[in-house]
Structures are given as structure tokens and as C-alpha cells.
Short mmCIF file of C-alpha atoms in Angstrom, two decimals:
data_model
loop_
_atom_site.label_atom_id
_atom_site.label_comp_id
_atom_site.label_asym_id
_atom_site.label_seq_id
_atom_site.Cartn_x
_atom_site.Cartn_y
_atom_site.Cartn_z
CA UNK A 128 0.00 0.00 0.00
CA UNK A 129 0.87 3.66 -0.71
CA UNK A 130 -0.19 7.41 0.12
CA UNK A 131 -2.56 7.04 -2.78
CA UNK A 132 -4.95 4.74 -0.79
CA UNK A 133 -8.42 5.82 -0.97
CA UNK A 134 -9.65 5.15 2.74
CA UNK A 135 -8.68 3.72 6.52
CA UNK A 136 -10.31 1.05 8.56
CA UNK A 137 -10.57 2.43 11.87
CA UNK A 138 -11.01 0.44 15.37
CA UNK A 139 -13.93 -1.42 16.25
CA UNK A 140 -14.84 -0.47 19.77
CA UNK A 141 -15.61 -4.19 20.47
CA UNK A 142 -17.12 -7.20 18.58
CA UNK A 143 -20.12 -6.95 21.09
CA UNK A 144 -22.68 -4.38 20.88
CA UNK A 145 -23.88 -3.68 24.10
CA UNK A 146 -20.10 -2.45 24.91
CA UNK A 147 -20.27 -0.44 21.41
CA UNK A 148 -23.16 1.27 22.17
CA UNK A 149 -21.92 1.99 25.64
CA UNK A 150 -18.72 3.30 24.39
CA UNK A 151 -20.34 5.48 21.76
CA UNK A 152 -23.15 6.91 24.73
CA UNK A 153 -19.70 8.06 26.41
CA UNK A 154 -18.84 9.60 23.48
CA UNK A 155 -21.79 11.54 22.40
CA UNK A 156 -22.95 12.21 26.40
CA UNK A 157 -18.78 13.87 26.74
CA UNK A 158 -19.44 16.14 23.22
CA UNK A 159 -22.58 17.22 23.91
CA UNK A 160 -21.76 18.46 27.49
CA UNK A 161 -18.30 19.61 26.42
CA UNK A 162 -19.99 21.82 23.38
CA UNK A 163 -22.92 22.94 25.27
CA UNK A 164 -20.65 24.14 28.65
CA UNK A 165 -18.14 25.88 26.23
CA UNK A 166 -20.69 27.35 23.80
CA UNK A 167 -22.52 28.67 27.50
CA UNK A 168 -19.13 30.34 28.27
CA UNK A 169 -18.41 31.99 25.06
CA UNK A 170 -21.79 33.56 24.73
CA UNK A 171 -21.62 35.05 28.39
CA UNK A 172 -18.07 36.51 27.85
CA UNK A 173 -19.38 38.03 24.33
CA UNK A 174 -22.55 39.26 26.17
CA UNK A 175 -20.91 40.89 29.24
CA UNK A 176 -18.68 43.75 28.48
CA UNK A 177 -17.89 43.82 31.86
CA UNK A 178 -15.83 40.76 31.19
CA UNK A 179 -13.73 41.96 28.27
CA UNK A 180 -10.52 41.65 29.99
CA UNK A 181 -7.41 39.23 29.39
CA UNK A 182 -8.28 36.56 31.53
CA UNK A 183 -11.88 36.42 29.90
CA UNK A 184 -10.08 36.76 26.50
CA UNK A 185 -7.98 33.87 26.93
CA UNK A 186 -11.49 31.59 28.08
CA UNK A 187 -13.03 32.30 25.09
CA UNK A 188 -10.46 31.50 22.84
CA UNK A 189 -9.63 28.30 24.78
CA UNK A 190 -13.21 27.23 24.52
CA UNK A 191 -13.28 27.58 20.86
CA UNK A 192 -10.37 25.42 20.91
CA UNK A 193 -11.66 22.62 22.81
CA UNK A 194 -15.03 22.71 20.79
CA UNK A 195 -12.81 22.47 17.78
CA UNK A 196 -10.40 19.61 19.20
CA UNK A 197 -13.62 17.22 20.53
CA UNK A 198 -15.23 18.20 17.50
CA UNK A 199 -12.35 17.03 15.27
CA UNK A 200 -12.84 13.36 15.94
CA UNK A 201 -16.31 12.73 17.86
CA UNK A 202 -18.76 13.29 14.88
CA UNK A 203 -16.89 11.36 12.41
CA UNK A 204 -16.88 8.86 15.04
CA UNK A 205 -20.50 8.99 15.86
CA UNK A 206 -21.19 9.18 12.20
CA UNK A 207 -19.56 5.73 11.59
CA UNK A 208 -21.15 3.97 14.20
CA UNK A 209 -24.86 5.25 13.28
CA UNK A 210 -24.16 4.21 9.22
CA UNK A 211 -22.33 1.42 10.54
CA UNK A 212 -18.99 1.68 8.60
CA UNK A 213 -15.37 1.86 10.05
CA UNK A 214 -14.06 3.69 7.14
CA UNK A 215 -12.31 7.09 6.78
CA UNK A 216 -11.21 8.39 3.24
CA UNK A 217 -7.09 9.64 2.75
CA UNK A 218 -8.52 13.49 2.98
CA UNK A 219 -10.33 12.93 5.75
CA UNK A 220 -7.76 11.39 7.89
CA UNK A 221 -5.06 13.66 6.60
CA UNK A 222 -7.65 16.19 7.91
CA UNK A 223 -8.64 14.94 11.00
CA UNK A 224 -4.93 15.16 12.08
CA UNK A 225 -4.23 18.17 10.82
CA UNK A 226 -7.36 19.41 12.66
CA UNK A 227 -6.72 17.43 15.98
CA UNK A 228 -3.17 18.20 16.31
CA UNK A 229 -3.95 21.99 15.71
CA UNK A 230 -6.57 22.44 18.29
CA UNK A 231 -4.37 19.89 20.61
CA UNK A 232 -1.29 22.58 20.26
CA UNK A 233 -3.76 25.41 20.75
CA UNK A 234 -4.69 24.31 24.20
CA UNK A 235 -0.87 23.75 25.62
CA UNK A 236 0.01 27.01 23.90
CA UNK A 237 -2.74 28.73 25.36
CA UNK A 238 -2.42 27.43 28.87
CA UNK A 239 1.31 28.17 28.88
CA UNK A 240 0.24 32.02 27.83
CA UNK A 241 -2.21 31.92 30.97
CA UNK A 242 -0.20 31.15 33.39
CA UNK A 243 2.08 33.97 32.18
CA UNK A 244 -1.05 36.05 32.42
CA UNK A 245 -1.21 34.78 36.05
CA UNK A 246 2.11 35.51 36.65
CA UNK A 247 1.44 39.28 35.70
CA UNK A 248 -1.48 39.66 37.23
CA UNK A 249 -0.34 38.36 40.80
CA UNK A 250 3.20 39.15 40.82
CA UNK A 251 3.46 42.52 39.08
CA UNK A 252 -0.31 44.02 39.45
CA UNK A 253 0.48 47.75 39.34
CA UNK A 254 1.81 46.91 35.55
CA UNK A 255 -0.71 44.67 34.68
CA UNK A 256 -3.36 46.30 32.70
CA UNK A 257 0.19 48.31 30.91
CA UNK A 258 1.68 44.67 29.96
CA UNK A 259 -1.38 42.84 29.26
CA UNK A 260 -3.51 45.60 27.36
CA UNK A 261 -5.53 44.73 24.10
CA UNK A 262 -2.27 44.96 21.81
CA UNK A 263 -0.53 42.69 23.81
CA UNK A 264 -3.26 39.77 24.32
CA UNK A 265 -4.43 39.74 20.38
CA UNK A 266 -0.39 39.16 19.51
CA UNK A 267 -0.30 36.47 22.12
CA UNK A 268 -3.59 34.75 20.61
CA UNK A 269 -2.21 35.46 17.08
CA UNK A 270 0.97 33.58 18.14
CA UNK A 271 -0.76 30.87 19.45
CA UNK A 272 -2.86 29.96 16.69
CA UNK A 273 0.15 30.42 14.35
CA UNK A 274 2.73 28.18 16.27
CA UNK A 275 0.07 26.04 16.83
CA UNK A 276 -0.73 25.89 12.98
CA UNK A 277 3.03 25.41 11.37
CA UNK A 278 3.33 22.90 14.30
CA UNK A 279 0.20 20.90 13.09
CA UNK A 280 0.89 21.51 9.37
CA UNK A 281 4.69 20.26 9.75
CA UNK A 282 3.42 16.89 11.88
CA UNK A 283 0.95 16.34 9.41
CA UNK A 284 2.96 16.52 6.32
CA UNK A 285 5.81 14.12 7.70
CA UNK A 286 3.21 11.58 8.94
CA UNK A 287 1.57 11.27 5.32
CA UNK A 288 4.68 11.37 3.45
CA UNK A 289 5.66 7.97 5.11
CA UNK A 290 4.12 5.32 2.79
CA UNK A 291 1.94 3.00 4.71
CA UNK A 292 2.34 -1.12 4.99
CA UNK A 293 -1.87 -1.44 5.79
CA UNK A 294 -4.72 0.61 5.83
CA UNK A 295 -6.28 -1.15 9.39
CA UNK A 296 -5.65 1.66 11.99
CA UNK A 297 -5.82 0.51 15.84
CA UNK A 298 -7.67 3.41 16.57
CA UNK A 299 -11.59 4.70 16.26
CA UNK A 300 -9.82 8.09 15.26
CA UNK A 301 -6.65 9.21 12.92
CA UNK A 302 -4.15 9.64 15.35
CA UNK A 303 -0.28 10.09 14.41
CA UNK A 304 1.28 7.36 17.23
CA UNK A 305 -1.19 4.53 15.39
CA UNK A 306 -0.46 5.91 11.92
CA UNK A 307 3.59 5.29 12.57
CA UNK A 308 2.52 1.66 13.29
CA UNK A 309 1.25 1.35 9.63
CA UNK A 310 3.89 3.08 8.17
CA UNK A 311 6.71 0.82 6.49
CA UNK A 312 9.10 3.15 5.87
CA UNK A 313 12.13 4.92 7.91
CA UNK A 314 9.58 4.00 10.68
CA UNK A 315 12.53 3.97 13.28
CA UNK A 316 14.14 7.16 12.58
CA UNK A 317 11.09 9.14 11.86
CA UNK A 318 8.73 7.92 15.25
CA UNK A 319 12.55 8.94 17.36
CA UNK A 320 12.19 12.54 15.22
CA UNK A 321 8.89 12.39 16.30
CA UNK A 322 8.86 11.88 19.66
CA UNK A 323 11.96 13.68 20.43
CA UNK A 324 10.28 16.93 19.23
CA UNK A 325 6.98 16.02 20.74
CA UNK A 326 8.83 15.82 24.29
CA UNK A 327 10.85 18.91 23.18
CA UNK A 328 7.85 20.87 23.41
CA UNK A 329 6.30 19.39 26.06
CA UNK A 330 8.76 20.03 27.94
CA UNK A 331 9.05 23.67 27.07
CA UNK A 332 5.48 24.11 28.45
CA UNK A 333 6.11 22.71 31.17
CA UNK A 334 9.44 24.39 32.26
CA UNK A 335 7.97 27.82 31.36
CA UNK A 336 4.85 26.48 33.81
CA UNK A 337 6.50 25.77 36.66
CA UNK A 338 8.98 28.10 36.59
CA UNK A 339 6.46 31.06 36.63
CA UNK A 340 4.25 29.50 39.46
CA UNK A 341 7.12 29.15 41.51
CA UNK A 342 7.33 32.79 41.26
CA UNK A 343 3.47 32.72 41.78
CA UNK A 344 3.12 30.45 44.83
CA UNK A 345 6.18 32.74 46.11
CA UNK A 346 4.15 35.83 45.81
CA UNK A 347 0.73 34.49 47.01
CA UNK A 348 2.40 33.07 50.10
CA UNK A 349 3.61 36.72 50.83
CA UNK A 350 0.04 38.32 50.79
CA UNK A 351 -0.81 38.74 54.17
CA UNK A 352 -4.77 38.41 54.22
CA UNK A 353 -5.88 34.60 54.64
CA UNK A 354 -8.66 35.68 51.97
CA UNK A 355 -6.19 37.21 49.27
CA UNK A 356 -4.06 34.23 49.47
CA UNK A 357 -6.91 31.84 49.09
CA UNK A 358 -8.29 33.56 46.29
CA UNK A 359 -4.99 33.73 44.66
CA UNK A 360 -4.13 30.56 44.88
CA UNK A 361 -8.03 29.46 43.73
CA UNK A 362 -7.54 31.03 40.28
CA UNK A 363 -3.92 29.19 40.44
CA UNK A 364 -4.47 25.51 41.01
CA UNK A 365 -7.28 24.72 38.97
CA UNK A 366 -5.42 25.99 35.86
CA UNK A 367 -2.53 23.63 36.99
CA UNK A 368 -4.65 20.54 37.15
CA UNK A 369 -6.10 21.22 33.55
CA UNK A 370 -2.39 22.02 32.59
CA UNK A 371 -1.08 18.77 34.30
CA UNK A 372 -3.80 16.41 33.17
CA UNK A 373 -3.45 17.23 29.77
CA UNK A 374 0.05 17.06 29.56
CA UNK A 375 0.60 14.10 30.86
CA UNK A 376 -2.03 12.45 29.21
CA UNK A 377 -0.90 13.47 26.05
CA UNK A 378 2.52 12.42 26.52
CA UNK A 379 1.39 9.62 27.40
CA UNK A 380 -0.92 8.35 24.54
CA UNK A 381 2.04 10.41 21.71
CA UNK A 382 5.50 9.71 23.31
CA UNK A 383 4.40 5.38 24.28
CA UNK A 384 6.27 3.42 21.72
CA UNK A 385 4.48 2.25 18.74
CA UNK A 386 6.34 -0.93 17.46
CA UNK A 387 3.93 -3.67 19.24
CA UNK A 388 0.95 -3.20 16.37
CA UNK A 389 -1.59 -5.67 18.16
CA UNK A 390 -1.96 -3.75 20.97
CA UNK A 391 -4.94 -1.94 20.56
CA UNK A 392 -5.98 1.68 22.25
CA UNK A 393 -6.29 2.80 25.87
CA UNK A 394 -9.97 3.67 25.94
CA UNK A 395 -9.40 5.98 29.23
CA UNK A 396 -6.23 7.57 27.99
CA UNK A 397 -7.74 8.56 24.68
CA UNK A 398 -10.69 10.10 26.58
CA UNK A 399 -8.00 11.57 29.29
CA UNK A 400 -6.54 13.46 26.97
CA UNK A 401 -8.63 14.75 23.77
CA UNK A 402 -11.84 15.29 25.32
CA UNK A 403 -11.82 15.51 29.47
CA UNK A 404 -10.02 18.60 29.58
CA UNK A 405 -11.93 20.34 27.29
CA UNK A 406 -14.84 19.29 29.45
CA UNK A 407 -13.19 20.38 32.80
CA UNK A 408 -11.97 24.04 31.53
CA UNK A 409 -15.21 25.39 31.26
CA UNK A 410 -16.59 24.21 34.96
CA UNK A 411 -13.10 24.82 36.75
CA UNK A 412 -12.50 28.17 34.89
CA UNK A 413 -15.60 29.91 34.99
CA UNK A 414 -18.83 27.88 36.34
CA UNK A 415 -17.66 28.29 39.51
CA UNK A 416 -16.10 31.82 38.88
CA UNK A 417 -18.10 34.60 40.68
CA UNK A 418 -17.70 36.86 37.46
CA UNK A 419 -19.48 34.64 35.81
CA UNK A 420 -22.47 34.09 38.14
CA UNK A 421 -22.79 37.90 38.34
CA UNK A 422 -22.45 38.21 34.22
CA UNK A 423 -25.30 35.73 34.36
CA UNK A 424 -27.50 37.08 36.76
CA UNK A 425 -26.92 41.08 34.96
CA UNK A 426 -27.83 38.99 31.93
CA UNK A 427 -30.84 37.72 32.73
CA UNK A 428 -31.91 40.81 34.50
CA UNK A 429 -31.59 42.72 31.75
CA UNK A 430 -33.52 40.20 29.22
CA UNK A 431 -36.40 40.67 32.23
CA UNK A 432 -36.89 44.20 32.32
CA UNK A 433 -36.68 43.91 28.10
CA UNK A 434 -39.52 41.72 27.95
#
């Protein structure tokens, strides 16, 4: 087989179809909540001037970018179990990566740029509306989305220039790690290239991360109110989980060596990884955020005295 094949087989969730239909339940109960709770958050932000401000900023755009990542797989997936096919065509899996891997860069981009926006706002607050002013916060979003697509573009081109062995992926989605398991080409050198940058910038992320909350935490533990301190460090460690989680996770399921082709996906890793966090962001972020619950209640208090 060649690049010019016209379609994939993707993964069979299981031979029985009580578990497929419970697997594809997950899968459509996670999308829908993940969609709704991000769509929620993007139309209070919009709605709310009072909640034009960097922090805000950098929700929306990270909701649109997990709507986008859950969205790159989940429907095709859904799609294929309701026709009942396992197929994918070369374009679509070409752009399902590209799409996945985009979003996917997005998010550790984005959360690295927040916790710099932390950093600021906590540790230097007298300069913070100076450094992080409108200027500043549409280059930093403009940056991410452009790292974010030369780093998907560049993935996706090397994976697809690698003729493949097979067309069976071990997956229910295109995803690079079980695409290098097909390929029969330079398979060695190009899954070390891979990974090697992979953990590069993983571990760029995460450097830059805990460097700057180690300033953070440094500053936070010098505020001498109980209260400031506790709100500090409230707006701190949920954006270290999400960071964390999805890390990890990713490394996980992208840096695990590919050679052993029978083994098939990690269900819980998969779902760890490409669709939890962009379920979590929106609740630990901003559900629980009191800006939001007063956006929402000026909201509605204004659609009241309308009608």
C-alpha cells in the first residue's frame, strides 16, 4: 500500500454491541456536554462587556479550541457507528490530524500564555493592565494559533509522506502514534524525530509552567490576608490541574512506543486526553467563577426588564 490509498479502517470499539453502544453513549454524552458548557461560556463573555478583559479573553479563545479539538474526531466517530462503517477516506484522515493536532497545540500554547497572564497579574499588578492591554493579548492569541498551525501543518505533512504497509488503523480516530505503526518506511528514525520533538515541546510548556508558578506560589504566600491568598491561589491551582492532566495524558498516549501493532488503544487515555479537559476548563474556569455568576445574573436581569 501507498499514500494514494483511498480510505482507513478504523477500530472497532468491540465485537459486542452492548459495549459499542456503551462506548459510543460516552462519546456523544462527553461532546454534547463539552460543546454545550463551552458554547454557555463563550456567549456570556461576548454578552458581558464587563468581562472583556485578558483573563476572559484567553477563556473564550480556549473554549473555541476545545469545541474544535472534541469536535475534530467525535462526529466522524459517531457518524460511523450510526451508518455502521469503520471507514475514513485519505482526505479525511489527513484532515482529521491536521485538525486534531492543531486544536491539541492550541490548548498547551494557550495554557502556557495563561499562566504567564497569572504571573502578571499576581506578581506585578500595578503593571498589569500596561503589559497585558488589548495589543498585547491579540499578539499572544495570534501567536498561538500560528505556532500552533506550522506545528500541526509540519506533523501532518511528515506523517503522510511515510508510505503505509496497511490501511487497518488501531484506533476509532486518525491519530499520528497509530499511523507510525502502519507506516513501512524509515519508521525507526522518523517515530525517534517524532517523539523527540513532541517531548521537546512538552517540555518547554512545562518548564515555562512551573517556573512562573514558583514565582506565583512565592508571591501568594507573601500576601498577608488569609482571603487574598486563598483567592490567589483558587484562580492558580485549577489551571494547573487542567495544565497537568493534559500534559501528561498526552505524553502519554504520543510519546508510548508504537512498534507492538496488536496492541490496541487505551480507551481511558484517549478520553483523558482529547476530550476531558476540554470538558473540565469550562466548569473549573468559569462555572464556579463569581464573574461569571454575576455576568449571568446582569444577563438575565436585563432580558427581564426587556420583555
Amino acid at each position: 500500500m501507498d499514500n494514494n490509498t483511498s480510505e482507513f479502517l478504523l477500530w472497532k470499539f468491540s465485537k459486542i454491541w452492548e459495549i459499542q453502544v456503551m462506548h459510543v453513549s460516552l462519546l456523544l454524552i462527553l461532546y454534547l456536554m463539552t460543546v454545550t458548557w463551552n458554547l454557555f461560556i463563550i456567549s456570556v463573555v461576548i454578552c458581558d462587556h464587563h468581562l472583556h478583559i485578558p483573563m476572559y479573553f484567553f477563556l473564550t479563545n480556549l473554549a473555541i479550541q476545545d469545541i474544535g479539538s472534541v469536535s475534530a474526531i467525535i462526529p466522524k466517530t459517531l457518524f460511523n457507528f450510526f451508518t455502521n462503517i469503520r471507514t475514513i477516506s485519505h482526505s479525511g484522515c489527513v484532515a482529521q490530524v491536521m485538525f486534531l493536532l492543531f486544536f491539541l497545540s492550541c490548548d498547551i500554547f494557550l495554557l502556557t500564555v495563561m499562566a504567564y497572564d497569572r504571573y502578571i497579574a499576581i506578581c506585578d499588578p500595578l503593571y498589569y493592565e500596561m503589559i497585558m492591554n488589548r495589543k498585547a493579548c491579540t499578539k499572544m492569541i495570534a501567536g498561538v494559533w500560528t505556532a500552533s498551525l506550522l506545528n500541526a501543518s509540519l506533523q501532518t505533512l511528515f506523517t503522510f509522506m511515510t508510505p503505509f504497509c496497511s490501511n487497518s488503523i488501531d484506533q476509532f480516530f486518525c491519530e499520528v502514534p497509530y499511523l507510525l505503526r502502519i507506516a513501512c518506511s524509515d519508521l525507526y528514525r522518523f517515530e525517534t524525530g517524532f517523539q523527540i520533538f513532541i517531548a521537546m515541546l512538552s517540555t518547554a510548556c512545562f518548564a515555562f509552567v512551573i517556573v512562573t508558578y514558583v514565582y506565583v506560589f512565592s508571591a501568594v504566600l507573601r500576601i498577608p490576608s488569609a482571603e487574598g491568598r486563598k483567592k490567589a491561589f483558587s484562580t492558580c491551582l485549577p489551571h494547573l490541574v487542567i495544565f497537568f492532566i493534559f500534559l501528561f495524558t498526552s505524553c502519554l498516549a504520543y510519546l508510548k512506543p508504537t512498534a507492538d501493532s496488536q496492541s490496541h488503544p487505551n480507551f481511558t487515555i484517549t478520553i483523558m486526553y482529547s476530550i476531558v479537559p476540554a470538558l473540565l476548563n469550562p466548569l473549573i474556569y468559569s462555572m464556579r467563577n463569581k464573574d461569571i455568576k454575576v455576568a449571568l445574573l446582569r444577563i438575565f436581569s436585563q432580558k427581564l426588564l426587556f420583555f
